[in-house]
mmCIF file of C-alpha atoms in Angstrom:
data_model
loop_
_atom_site.group_PDB
_atom_site.id
_atom_site.type_symbol
_atom_site.label_atom_id
_atom_site.label_comp_id
_atom_site.label_asym_id
_atom_site.label_seq_id
_atom_site.Cartn_x
_atom_site.Cartn_y
_atom_site.Cartn_z
ATOM 1 C CA MET A 3 1.088 -17.821 -10.541
ATOM 2 C CA PRO A 4 0.627 -20.116 -7.479
ATOM 3 C CA GLY A 5 -2.960 -21.171 -6.742
ATOM 4 C CA LYS A 6 -2.864 -19.769 -3.203
ATOM 5 C CA ALA A 7 -1.842 -16.345 -4.423
ATOM 6 C CA VAL A 8 -4.608 -16.358 -7.084
ATOM 7 C CA VAL A 9 -7.268 -17.217 -4.491
ATOM 8 C CA MET A 10 -6.044 -14.495 -2.111
ATOM 9 C CA LEU A 11 -5.952 -11.916 -4.928
ATOM 10 C CA CYS A 12 -9.496 -12.818 -6.025
ATOM 11 C CA ALA A 13 -10.774 -12.580 -2.454
ATOM 12 C CA THR A 14 -9.176 -9.178 -2.000
ATOM 13 C CA SER A 15 -10.674 -7.937 -5.286
ATOM 14 C CA PHE A 16 -14.098 -9.164 -4.164
ATOM 15 C CA PHE A 17 -13.959 -7.261 -0.885
ATOM 16 C CA VAL A 18 -12.695 -4.139 -2.651
ATOM 17 C CA GLY A 19 -15.783 -4.331 -4.855
ATOM 18 C CA LEU A 20 -17.992 -4.626 -1.809
ATOM 19 C CA LEU A 21 -16.337 -1.617 -0.202
ATOM 20 C CA LEU A 22 -16.715 0.555 -3.277
ATOM 21 C CA SER A 23 -20.365 -0.398 -3.784
ATOM 22 C CA GLY A 24 -21.088 0.614 -0.173
ATOM 23 C CA ARG A 25 -23.484 -2.294 0.400
ATOM 24 C CA MET A 26 -23.870 -6.068 0.141
ATOM 25 C CA ALA A 27 -25.721 -7.687 -2.775
ATOM 26 C CA LEU A 28 -29.256 -6.387 -3.386
ATOM 27 C CA LEU A 29 -32.022 -7.812 -5.532
ATOM 28 C CA THR A 30 -32.584 -5.907 -8.777
ATOM 29 C CA PRO A 31 -35.636 -3.614 -8.540
ATOM 30 C CA PRO A 32 -38.601 -4.358 -10.820
ATOM 31 C CA SER A 33 -38.086 -3.036 -14.313
ATOM 32 C CA GLY A 34 -41.260 -0.987 -14.223
ATOM 33 C CA GLU A 35 -40.122 1.190 -11.332
ATOM 34 C CA PRO A 36 -37.884 4.238 -11.548
ATOM 35 C CA SER A 37 -34.228 3.387 -11.238
ATOM 36 C CA GLY A 38 -33.004 3.271 -7.638
ATOM 37 C CA HIS A 39 -36.494 3.434 -5.978
ATOM 38 C CA GLY A 40 -37.844 -0.096 -6.287
ATOM 39 C CA SER A 41 -38.624 -2.308 -3.314
ATOM 40 C CA ARG A 42 -35.814 -4.617 -2.325
ATOM 41 C CA ILE A 43 -35.481 -7.714 -0.193
ATOM 42 C CA PRO A 44 -32.667 -7.654 2.434
ATOM 43 C CA LEU A 45 -30.331 -10.580 1.930
ATOM 44 C CA PHE A 46 -28.262 -10.130 5.117
ATOM 45 C CA ALA A 47 -29.082 -9.601 8.769
ATOM 46 C CA ASP A 48 -27.352 -6.220 8.914
ATOM 47 C CA ASP A 49 -29.123 -4.829 5.841
ATOM 48 C CA CYS A 50 -31.458 -2.698 7.958
ATOM 49 C CA ASP A 51 -28.504 -1.215 9.846
ATOM 50 C CA GLN A 52 -26.824 -0.397 6.565
ATOM 51 C CA THR A 53 -30.050 1.265 5.332
ATOM 52 C CA ARG A 54 -30.155 3.395 8.487
ATOM 53 C CA ARG A 55 -26.518 4.464 8.005
ATOM 54 C CA HIS A 56 -27.210 5.550 4.438
ATOM 55 C CA LYS A 57 -30.364 7.360 5.555
ATOM 56 C CA ASN A 58 -28.438 9.172 8.278
ATOM 57 C CA LEU A 59 -25.798 10.173 5.781
ATOM 58 C CA GLU A 60 -28.478 11.476 3.434
ATOM 59 C CA GLU A 61 -29.947 13.504 6.296
ATOM 60 C CA GLY A 62 -26.541 15.064 6.797
ATOM 61 C CA LYS A 63 -25.810 14.172 10.430
ATOM 62 C CA PRO A 64 -22.168 15.275 10.961
ATOM 63 C CA ASN A 65 -21.323 12.618 13.575
ATOM 64 C CA ASP A 66 -22.619 9.786 11.414
ATOM 65 C CA ILE A 67 -20.783 11.117 8.381
ATOM 66 C CA MET A 68 -17.488 11.321 10.290
ATOM 67 C CA LYS A 69 -17.936 7.800 11.687
ATOM 68 C CA GLU A 70 -18.624 6.452 8.218
ATOM 69 C CA VAL A 71 -15.579 8.254 6.811
ATOM 70 C CA SER A 72 -13.420 6.890 9.632
ATOM 71 C CA ARG A 73 -14.670 3.330 9.056
ATOM 72 C CA THR A 74 -14.087 3.638 5.336
ATOM 73 C CA HIS A 75 -10.584 5.046 5.874
ATOM 74 C CA GLN A 76 -9.674 2.167 8.199
ATOM 75 C CA ALA A 77 -11.057 -0.379 5.758
ATOM 76 C CA ILE A 78 -9.086 1.147 2.884
ATOM 77 C CA GLN A 79 -5.879 1.095 4.956
ATOM 78 C CA SER A 80 -6.442 -2.559 5.833
ATOM 79 C CA LEU A 81 -7.131 -3.490 2.220
ATOM 80 C CA ASP A 82 -4.115 -1.513 1.029
ATOM 81 C CA LYS A 83 -1.919 -3.476 3.399
ATOM 82 C CA SER A 84 -3.489 -6.780 2.280
ATOM 83 C CA VAL A 85 -2.982 -5.958 -1.388
ATOM 84 C CA SER A 86 0.597 -4.878 -0.720
ATOM 85 C CA SER A 87 1.295 -8.140 1.099
ATOM 86 C CA LEU A 88 -0.167 -10.096 -1.808
ATOM 87 C CA GLU A 89 2.011 -8.192 -4.253
ATOM 88 C CA MET A 90 5.084 -8.980 -2.179
ATOM 89 C CA GLU A 91 4.063 -12.640 -1.952
ATOM 90 C CA LEU A 92 3.790 -12.731 -5.746
ATOM 91 C CA ALA A 93 7.219 -11.101 -6.097
ATOM 92 C CA VAL A 94 8.689 -13.697 -3.751
ATOM 93 C CA GLU A 95 7.101 -16.532 -5.717
ATOM 94 C CA ARG A 96 8.397 -15.105 -9.000
ATOM 95 C CA ALA A 97 11.878 -14.826 -7.502
ATOM 96 C CA LYS A 98 11.711 -18.454 -6.420
ATOM 97 C CA GLN A 99 10.447 -19.704 -9.793
ATOM 98 C CA ASN A 100 12.968 -17.650 -11.746
ATOM 99 C CA GLY A 101 15.912 -18.541 -9.555
ATOM 100 C CA GLY A 102 15.731 -15.133 -7.865
ATOM 101 C CA LEU A 103 18.658 -12.763 -8.170
ATOM 102 C CA GLY A 104 21.236 -15.169 -6.872
ATOM 103 C CA VAL A 105 19.859 -15.233 -3.305
ATOM 104 C CA SER A 106 17.317 -17.259 -1.401
ATOM 105 C CA ALA A 107 13.936 -15.571 -1.419
ATOM 106 C CA PRO A 108 12.199 -15.310 1.959
ATOM 107 C CA SER A 109 9.830 -18.182 2.641
ATOM 108 C CA ARG A 110 6.435 -17.299 4.117
ATOM 109 C CA GLY A 111 4.024 -19.465 6.050
ATOM 110 C CA VAL A 112 6.621 -21.676 7.722
ATOM 111 C CA LEU A 113 8.533 -19.071 9.724
ATOM 112 C CA PRO A 114 7.899 -18.149 13.361
ATOM 113 C CA LYS A 115 5.773 -15.023 13.501
ATOM 114 C CA ALA A 116 6.778 -11.893 15.397
ATOM 115 C CA PHE A 117 5.655 -8.328 15.811
ATOM 116 C CA VAL A 118 9.137 -6.816 15.607
ATOM 117 C CA VAL A 119 12.666 -8.136 15.122
ATOM 118 C CA ILE A 120 15.315 -5.861 16.671
ATOM 119 C CA GLY A 121 18.808 -6.429 15.339
ATOM 120 C CA ILE A 122 21.581 -4.830 17.392
ATOM 121 C CA ASN A 123 24.564 -4.115 15.168
ATOM 122 C CA THR A 124 27.730 -5.175 17.001
ATOM 123 C CA ALA A 125 31.383 -6.025 16.363
ATOM 124 C CA PHE A 126 33.922 -8.587 17.598
ATOM 125 C CA SER A 127 35.566 -5.996 19.835
ATOM 126 C CA SER A 128 32.290 -4.909 21.471
ATOM 127 C CA LYS A 129 31.672 -7.547 24.146
ATOM 128 C CA LYS A 130 31.656 -4.937 26.912
ATOM 129 C CA ARG A 131 29.048 -2.953 25.008
ATOM 130 C CA ARG A 132 26.896 -6.058 24.632
ATOM 131 C CA ASP A 133 27.173 -6.817 28.339
ATOM 132 C CA SER A 134 26.192 -3.228 29.184
ATOM 133 C CA LEU A 135 23.006 -3.711 27.153
ATOM 134 C CA ARG A 136 22.269 -7.084 28.747
ATOM 135 C CA ASP A 137 22.619 -5.389 32.138
ATOM 136 C CA THR A 138 20.049 -2.737 31.147
ATOM 137 C CA TRP A 139 17.478 -2.971 28.335
ATOM 138 C CA VAL A 140 18.212 -6.317 26.613
ATOM 139 C CA PRO A 141 16.512 -9.222 28.446
ATOM 140 C CA ARG A 142 18.566 -12.271 29.348
ATOM 141 C CA GLY A 143 17.855 -15.992 29.216
ATOM 142 C CA ASP A 144 14.257 -17.022 29.924
ATOM 143 C CA LYS A 145 13.008 -13.428 29.791
ATOM 144 C CA LEU A 146 14.397 -13.061 26.275
ATOM 145 C CA ARG A 147 12.698 -16.290 25.161
ATOM 146 C CA ARG A 148 9.413 -15.382 26.848
ATOM 147 C CA LEU A 149 9.377 -11.903 25.316
ATOM 148 C CA GLU A 150 9.839 -13.496 21.919
ATOM 149 C CA LYS A 151 7.320 -16.289 22.363
ATOM 150 C CA ASP A 152 4.570 -14.483 24.255
ATOM 151 C CA LYS A 153 4.867 -10.925 22.969
ATOM 152 C CA GLY A 154 6.432 -11.217 19.532
ATOM 153 C CA VAL A 155 9.446 -9.022 20.327
ATOM 154 C CA VAL A 156 12.699 -10.592 19.096
ATOM 155 C CA VAL A 157 16.052 -9.091 20.154
ATOM 156 C CA ARG A 158 19.366 -10.286 18.709
ATOM 157 C CA PHE A 159 22.944 -9.056 18.424
ATOM 158 C CA VAL A 160 23.869 -9.091 14.740
ATOM 159 C CA ILE A 161 27.365 -10.065 13.615
ATOM 160 C CA GLY A 162 29.018 -11.716 10.622
ATOM 161 C CA HIS A 163 32.318 -13.560 10.467
ATOM 162 C CA SER A 164 35.973 -12.576 10.568
ATOM 163 C CA ALA A 165 38.278 -12.475 7.572
ATOM 164 C CA THR A 166 39.794 -15.744 8.822
ATOM 165 C CA PRO A 167 36.843 -18.111 9.269
ATOM 166 C CA GLY A 168 37.099 -20.259 12.354
ATOM 167 C CA GLY A 169 39.750 -18.025 13.893
ATOM 168 C CA ALA A 170 39.962 -16.728 17.461
ATOM 169 C CA LEU A 171 37.406 -13.953 16.903
ATOM 170 C CA ASP A 172 34.778 -16.323 15.542
ATOM 171 C CA ARG A 173 35.411 -18.867 18.282
ATOM 172 C CA ALA A 174 35.011 -16.221 20.976
ATOM 173 C CA VAL A 175 31.629 -15.163 19.587
ATOM 174 C CA ASP A 176 30.570 -18.807 19.252
ATOM 175 C CA VAL A 177 31.295 -19.345 22.950
ATOM 176 C CA GLU A 178 29.420 -16.172 23.912
ATOM 177 C CA ALA A 179 26.470 -17.079 21.672
ATOM 178 C CA SER A 180 26.143 -20.556 23.177
ATOM 179 C CA ALA A 181 26.037 -19.025 26.661
ATOM 180 C CA THR A 182 23.579 -16.199 25.922
ATOM 181 C CA GLY A 183 21.499 -17.378 22.951
ATOM 182 C CA ASP A 184 21.026 -13.813 21.735
ATOM 183 C CA PHE A 185 23.019 -13.670 18.471
ATOM 184 C CA LEU A 186 22.014 -13.583 14.827
ATOM 185 C CA ARG A 187 24.994 -14.665 12.726
ATOM 186 C CA LEU A 188 25.232 -13.449 9.118
ATOM 187 C CA ALA A 189 26.625 -16.432 7.245
ATOM 188 C CA ASP A 190 27.923 -14.631 4.154
ATOM 189 C CA HIS A 191 29.100 -11.352 5.685
ATOM 190 C CA VAL A 192 32.686 -10.500 6.633
ATOM 191 C CA GLU A 193 32.888 -7.843 9.350
ATOM 192 C CA GLY A 194 34.586 -4.518 8.624
ATOM 193 C CA TYR A 195 33.988 -0.818 9.305
ATOM 194 C CA HIS A 196 33.631 -0.039 5.599
ATOM 195 C CA GLU A 197 31.197 -2.920 5.119
ATOM 196 C CA LEU A 198 28.280 -1.530 7.126
ATOM 197 C CA SER A 199 26.048 -1.045 4.077
ATOM 198 C CA ALA A 200 26.642 -4.656 3.062
ATOM 199 C CA LYS A 201 25.930 -5.746 6.628
ATOM 200 C CA THR A 202 22.620 -3.881 6.585
ATOM 201 C CA ARG A 203 21.563 -5.707 3.426
ATOM 202 C CA ALA A 204 22.636 -9.039 4.888
ATOM 203 C CA TYR A 205 20.828 -8.352 8.172
ATOM 204 C CA PHE A 206 17.464 -7.661 6.547
ATOM 205 C CA ALA A 207 17.817 -10.654 4.229
ATOM 206 C CA THR A 208 18.704 -12.979 7.122
ATOM 207 C CA ALA A 209 16.025 -11.594 9.452
ATOM 208 C CA VAL A 210 13.289 -11.890 6.803
ATOM 209 C CA ALA A 211 14.351 -15.476 6.110
ATOM 210 C CA THR A 212 14.256 -16.311 9.839
ATOM 211 C CA TRP A 213 11.123 -14.546 11.175
ATOM 212 C CA ASP A 214 7.864 -13.421 9.620
ATOM 213 C CA ALA A 215 7.622 -10.072 11.422
ATOM 214 C CA GLU A 216 5.613 -6.907 10.876
ATOM 215 C CA PHE A 217 8.659 -4.687 11.476
ATOM 216 C CA TYR A 218 12.423 -5.064 11.360
ATOM 217 C CA VAL A 219 14.589 -2.679 13.390
ATOM 218 C CA LYS A 220 18.312 -2.007 13.205
ATOM 219 C CA VAL A 221 19.983 -0.337 16.206
ATOM 220 C CA ASP A 222 23.612 0.255 17.171
ATOM 221 C CA ASP A 223 25.078 -1.319 20.317
ATOM 222 C CA ASP A 224 25.787 2.073 21.918
ATOM 223 C CA VAL A 225 22.169 3.285 21.923
ATOM 224 C CA HIS A 226 19.699 3.083 24.810
ATOM 225 C CA VAL A 227 16.283 1.679 23.848
ATOM 226 C CA ASN A 228 13.020 1.380 25.747
ATOM 227 C CA LEU A 229 11.560 -1.760 24.188
ATOM 228 C CA GLY A 230 8.015 -1.118 25.368
ATOM 229 C CA MET A 231 7.925 2.398 23.969
ATOM 230 C CA LEU A 232 9.516 1.245 20.704
ATOM 231 C CA ALA A 233 6.834 -1.439 20.295
ATOM 232 C CA ALA A 234 4.101 1.092 21.086
ATOM 233 C CA ARG A 235 5.463 3.597 18.532
ATOM 234 C CA LEU A 236 5.665 0.973 15.786
ATOM 235 C CA ALA A 237 2.155 -0.313 16.541
ATOM 236 C CA LYS A 238 0.814 3.051 15.344
ATOM 237 C CA TYR A 239 2.026 2.303 11.821
ATOM 238 C CA ARG A 240 1.074 -1.357 11.527
ATOM 239 C CA ALA A 241 -1.921 -0.691 9.231
ATOM 240 C CA ARG A 242 0.365 0.983 6.698
ATOM 241 C CA PRO A 243 2.048 -1.433 4.281
ATOM 242 C CA ARG A 244 5.314 0.339 3.442
ATOM 243 C CA VAL A 245 6.724 2.503 6.231
ATOM 244 C CA TYR A 246 10.271 3.625 6.969
ATOM 245 C CA VAL A 247 10.517 4.971 10.533
ATOM 246 C CA GLY A 248 13.378 6.924 12.050
ATOM 247 C CA CYS A 249 14.758 10.366 12.786
ATOM 248 C CA MET A 250 14.960 11.862 9.319
ATOM 249 C CA LYS A 251 17.909 14.096 8.472
ATOM 250 C CA SER A 252 19.661 15.601 5.464
ATOM 251 C CA GLY A 253 23.370 16.139 6.119
ATOM 252 C CA PRO A 254 26.020 17.551 3.774
ATOM 253 C CA VAL A 255 27.701 15.350 1.176
ATOM 254 C CA LEU A 256 31.386 15.414 2.131
ATOM 255 C CA SER A 257 33.721 15.394 -0.849
ATOM 256 C CA GLN A 258 37.053 15.943 0.916
ATOM 257 C CA LYS A 259 39.171 12.814 1.236
ATOM 258 C CA GLY A 260 40.274 11.820 4.713
ATOM 259 C CA VAL A 261 37.382 13.387 6.627
ATOM 260 C CA LYS A 262 34.900 11.282 8.572
ATOM 261 C CA TYR A 263 31.864 10.261 6.500
ATOM 262 C CA TYR A 264 33.679 11.058 3.235
ATOM 263 C CA GLU A 265 31.533 10.073 0.267
ATOM 264 C CA PRO A 266 33.663 8.839 -2.681
ATOM 265 C CA GLU A 267 30.628 9.090 -4.962
ATOM 266 C CA TYR A 268 29.845 12.652 -3.938
ATOM 267 C CA TRP A 269 29.463 13.706 -7.582
ATOM 268 C CA LYS A 270 26.269 11.640 -7.849
ATOM 269 C CA PHE A 271 24.544 13.968 -5.407
ATOM 270 C CA GLY A 272 24.980 17.120 -7.471
ATOM 271 C CA ASP A 273 27.284 20.086 -7.103
ATOM 272 C CA GLU A 274 29.711 20.570 -4.238
ATOM 273 C CA GLY A 275 27.931 21.761 -1.106
ATOM 274 C CA ASN A 276 24.742 19.806 -1.762
ATOM 275 C CA LYS A 277 22.977 17.767 0.893
ATOM 276 C CA TYR A 278 21.776 14.193 0.907
ATOM 277 C CA PHE A 279 18.094 13.390 0.416
ATOM 278 C CA ARG A 280 16.084 12.836 3.602
ATOM 279 C CA HIS A 281 16.917 9.553 5.286
ATOM 280 C CA ALA A 282 16.792 8.040 8.768
ATOM 281 C CA THR A 283 19.867 8.492 10.927
ATOM 282 C CA GLY A 284 21.779 5.234 11.278
ATOM 283 C CA GLN A 285 21.659 4.816 15.071
ATOM 284 C CA ILE A 286 18.173 3.286 14.918
ATOM 285 C CA TYR A 287 15.464 2.880 12.295
ATOM 286 C CA ALA A 288 12.662 0.484 11.354
ATOM 287 C CA VAL A 289 11.142 -0.794 8.132
ATOM 288 C CA SER A 290 7.937 -2.723 7.605
ATOM 289 C CA ARG A 291 7.791 -6.289 6.326
ATOM 290 C CA ASP A 292 7.322 -5.409 2.655
ATOM 291 C CA LEU A 293 10.367 -3.148 2.583
ATOM 292 C CA ALA A 294 12.581 -5.685 4.342
ATOM 293 C CA SER A 295 11.409 -8.320 1.845
ATOM 294 C CA TYR A 296 12.177 -5.950 -1.027
ATOM 295 C CA ILE A 297 15.732 -5.490 0.263
ATOM 296 C CA SER A 298 16.117 -9.237 0.693
ATOM 297 C CA ILE A 299 14.964 -10.067 -2.824
ATOM 298 C CA ASN A 300 16.940 -7.317 -4.546
ATOM 299 C CA GLN A 301 20.065 -7.163 -2.390
ATOM 300 C CA PRO A 302 22.570 -8.089 -5.129
ATOM 301 C CA ILE A 303 21.612 -5.010 -7.178
ATOM 302 C CA LEU A 304 21.194 -2.504 -4.345
ATOM 303 C CA HIS A 305 24.061 -0.035 -4.588
ATOM 304 C CA ARG A 306 26.148 0.666 -1.479
ATOM 305 C CA PHE A 307 27.296 4.178 -0.682
ATOM 306 C CA ALA A 308 29.971 4.931 1.893
ATOM 307 C CA ASN A 309 27.455 5.564 4.672
ATOM 308 C CA GLU A 310 25.030 2.853 5.699
ATOM 309 C CA ASP A 311 22.106 5.150 6.516
ATOM 310 C CA VAL A 312 22.468 6.905 3.138
ATOM 311 C CA SER A 313 22.515 3.525 1.396
ATOM 312 C CA LEU A 314 19.259 2.430 3.022
ATOM 313 C CA GLY A 315 17.639 5.772 2.220
ATOM 314 C CA ALA A 316 18.715 5.436 -1.419
ATOM 315 C CA TRP A 317 17.250 1.924 -1.703
ATOM 316 C CA LEU A 318 13.851 3.192 -0.536
ATOM 317 C CA LEU A 319 13.832 6.654 -2.110
ATOM 318 C CA GLY A 320 12.372 5.623 -5.459
ATOM 319 C CA LEU A 321 9.681 3.366 -3.978
ATOM 320 C CA GLU A 322 6.142 4.098 -2.844
ATOM 321 C CA VAL A 323 7.240 4.409 0.787
ATOM 322 C CA GLU A 324 5.928 6.479 3.682
ATOM 323 C CA HIS A 325 8.785 8.203 5.525
ATOM 324 C CA VAL A 326 7.936 8.671 9.215
ATOM 325 C CA ASP A 327 10.030 11.207 11.110
ATOM 326 C CA ASP A 328 9.705 9.962 14.707
ATOM 327 C CA ARG A 329 11.731 12.157 17.062
ATOM 328 C CA SER A 330 11.120 9.758 19.957
ATOM 329 C CA LEU A 331 13.848 7.638 18.373
ATOM 330 C CA CYS A 332 16.588 10.241 18.801
ATOM 331 C CA CYS A 333 16.331 11.797 22.249
ATOM 332 C CA ALA A 334 19.546 13.090 23.784
ATOM 333 C CA THR A 335 20.926 11.459 26.934
ATOM 334 C CA PRO A 336 20.204 13.010 30.358
ATOM 335 C CA ARG A 337 18.930 15.411 31.026
ATOM 336 C CA ASP A 338 16.870 15.492 27.800
ATOM 337 C CA CYS A 339 15.430 11.964 27.989
ATOM 338 C CA GLU A 340 15.086 12.306 31.768
ATOM 339 C CA TRP A 341 13.003 15.493 31.501
ATOM 340 C CA LYS A 342 10.782 13.897 28.859
ATOM 341 C CA LYS A 343 10.256 10.854 31.056
ATOM 342 C CA GLN A 344 9.245 13.072 33.980
ATOM 343 C CA ALA A 345 6.785 14.853 31.681
ATOM 344 C CA GLY A 346 5.231 11.520 30.713
ATOM 345 C CA ASN A 347 6.857 11.316 27.272
ATOM 346 C CA VAL A 348 9.222 8.351 27.605
ATOM 347 C CA CYS A 349 11.713 8.188 24.730
ATOM 348 C CA ALA A 350 11.944 5.116 22.514
ATOM 349 C CA ALA A 351 15.710 5.591 22.024
ATOM 350 C CA SER A 352 18.447 7.904 23.315
ATOM 351 C CA PHE A 353 22.008 8.688 22.246
ATOM 352 C CA ASP A 354 24.469 11.565 21.814
ATOM 353 C CA TRP A 355 24.655 13.149 18.372
ATOM 354 C CA SER A 356 28.232 14.248 19.031
ATOM 355 C CA CYS A 357 29.373 10.625 19.344
ATOM 356 C CA SER A 358 26.919 9.051 16.867
ATOM 357 C CA GLY A 359 25.861 6.960 19.851
ATOM 358 C CA ILE A 360 26.177 7.244 23.619
ATOM 359 C CA CYS A 361 29.566 8.694 24.502
ATOM 360 C CA LYS A 362 31.464 6.187 26.700
ATOM 361 C CA SER A 363 28.423 3.922 26.532
ATOM 362 C CA VAL A 364 29.922 1.074 28.579
ATOM 363 C CA ASP A 365 30.450 3.386 31.539
ATOM 364 C CA ARG A 366 27.223 5.378 31.190
ATOM 365 C CA MET A 367 24.574 2.916 29.994
ATOM 366 C CA ARG A 368 23.442 1.853 33.459
ATOM 367 C CA ALA A 369 23.029 5.459 34.664
ATOM 368 C CA ILE A 370 21.119 6.398 31.509
ATOM 369 C CA HIS A 371 18.867 3.380 31.924
ATOM 370 C CA SER A 372 18.153 4.392 35.502
ATOM 371 C CA ALA A 373 17.350 7.981 34.530
ATOM 372 C CA CYS A 374 15.486 7.380 31.258
ATOM 373 C CA GLY A 375 14.323 3.758 31.366
ATOM 374 C CA GLU A 376 10.611 3.001 31.166
ATOM 375 C CA GLY A 377 10.651 0.337 33.900
ATOM 376 C CA ASP A 378 11.001 -3.425 33.582
ATOM 377 C CA GLY A 379 7.266 -4.096 33.252
ATOM 378 C CA ALA A 380 6.571 -1.605 30.472
ATOM 379 C CA VAL A 381 7.654 -3.829 27.602
ATOM 380 C CA TRP A 382 5.202 -6.554 28.609
ATOM 381 C CA SER A 383 2.145 -4.292 28.624
ATOM 382 C CA ALA A 384 3.207 -2.328 25.547
ATOM 383 C CA ALA A 385 4.069 -5.446 23.566
ATOM 384 C CA ALA A 386 0.759 -7.026 24.573
ATOM 385 C CA ALA A 387 -1.091 -4.002 23.216
ATOM 386 C CA ALA A 388 0.992 -4.089 20.022
ATOM 387 C CA ILE A 389 0.163 -7.673 19.172
#
């Protein structure tokens, strides 16, 4: 085990011991006195304050008890996240030492840090969609760089390569990428409609190897997003080590060939007519750092089902993961998101369920942004609060 990991694990264990004991080190009372009632010498400046807190708790003051419980709960959450991060660091180191599972394990400590990495899933034929996002909620040029550097919010269009490397499709994206600087290319992924599950695995692996972020988000290029609200929503879950955030659903498993969303492995989900387990809808979802690292390390043995969102849900189903059903991530387009904005409840993301995205998004994105957008300055204040 690496020396750094051992030191961090020992330090965490030490602080856990302190938390459970409820006090800092005390001198042992004289042996002649009854246990627990001897005189003691305070060793730290805050010892008297700690004595008062314990006295208040013994006197049964409700406010003091609730404050102490809240402090303890926050401390436990923080320690749980620290321990989880240490466990993931150890897993990464083991993967490196053992040659991993045929992939490069994510490297920590040398990567640029971020609060959230937002990967926008796009295709070669979707340039107009990308431009519609750049004209609305995706910052351009210096604003994109400043948002990343100052606020820790990274936004990239995610795309692999064509079946003919170096062909016209790849060259067109290369030209666009050099002009905009907002692409994340997946080196080992070949684009294709039936390869979305593989693309999801490749995205998380590439993003984790490129940025050390607290959250990693995947969103489709026909969804409207309010970046400030998204950052604010995710900030609520940052103390929790393993969270999977999205609009949770449980649709039917379709066993009839030729229909949309047909599942060839339908028999694995039980009898005909059964539903899938709860999982986040594929238009937009987020996972915390530990879960993205888990996917990166284990990607060669993560099974792919026909539907990308089902695949991700399956990878996380058997883990100790907190599923967060956040309905702010699946508002309908106007007037739903517009009414919520007027009521002070700005949506984090909006799309049309009937189209699995915004219907005619290229034509409608600007109008939706005008009606449901949070305002250009919101992301800067929300991101500042998040980090």
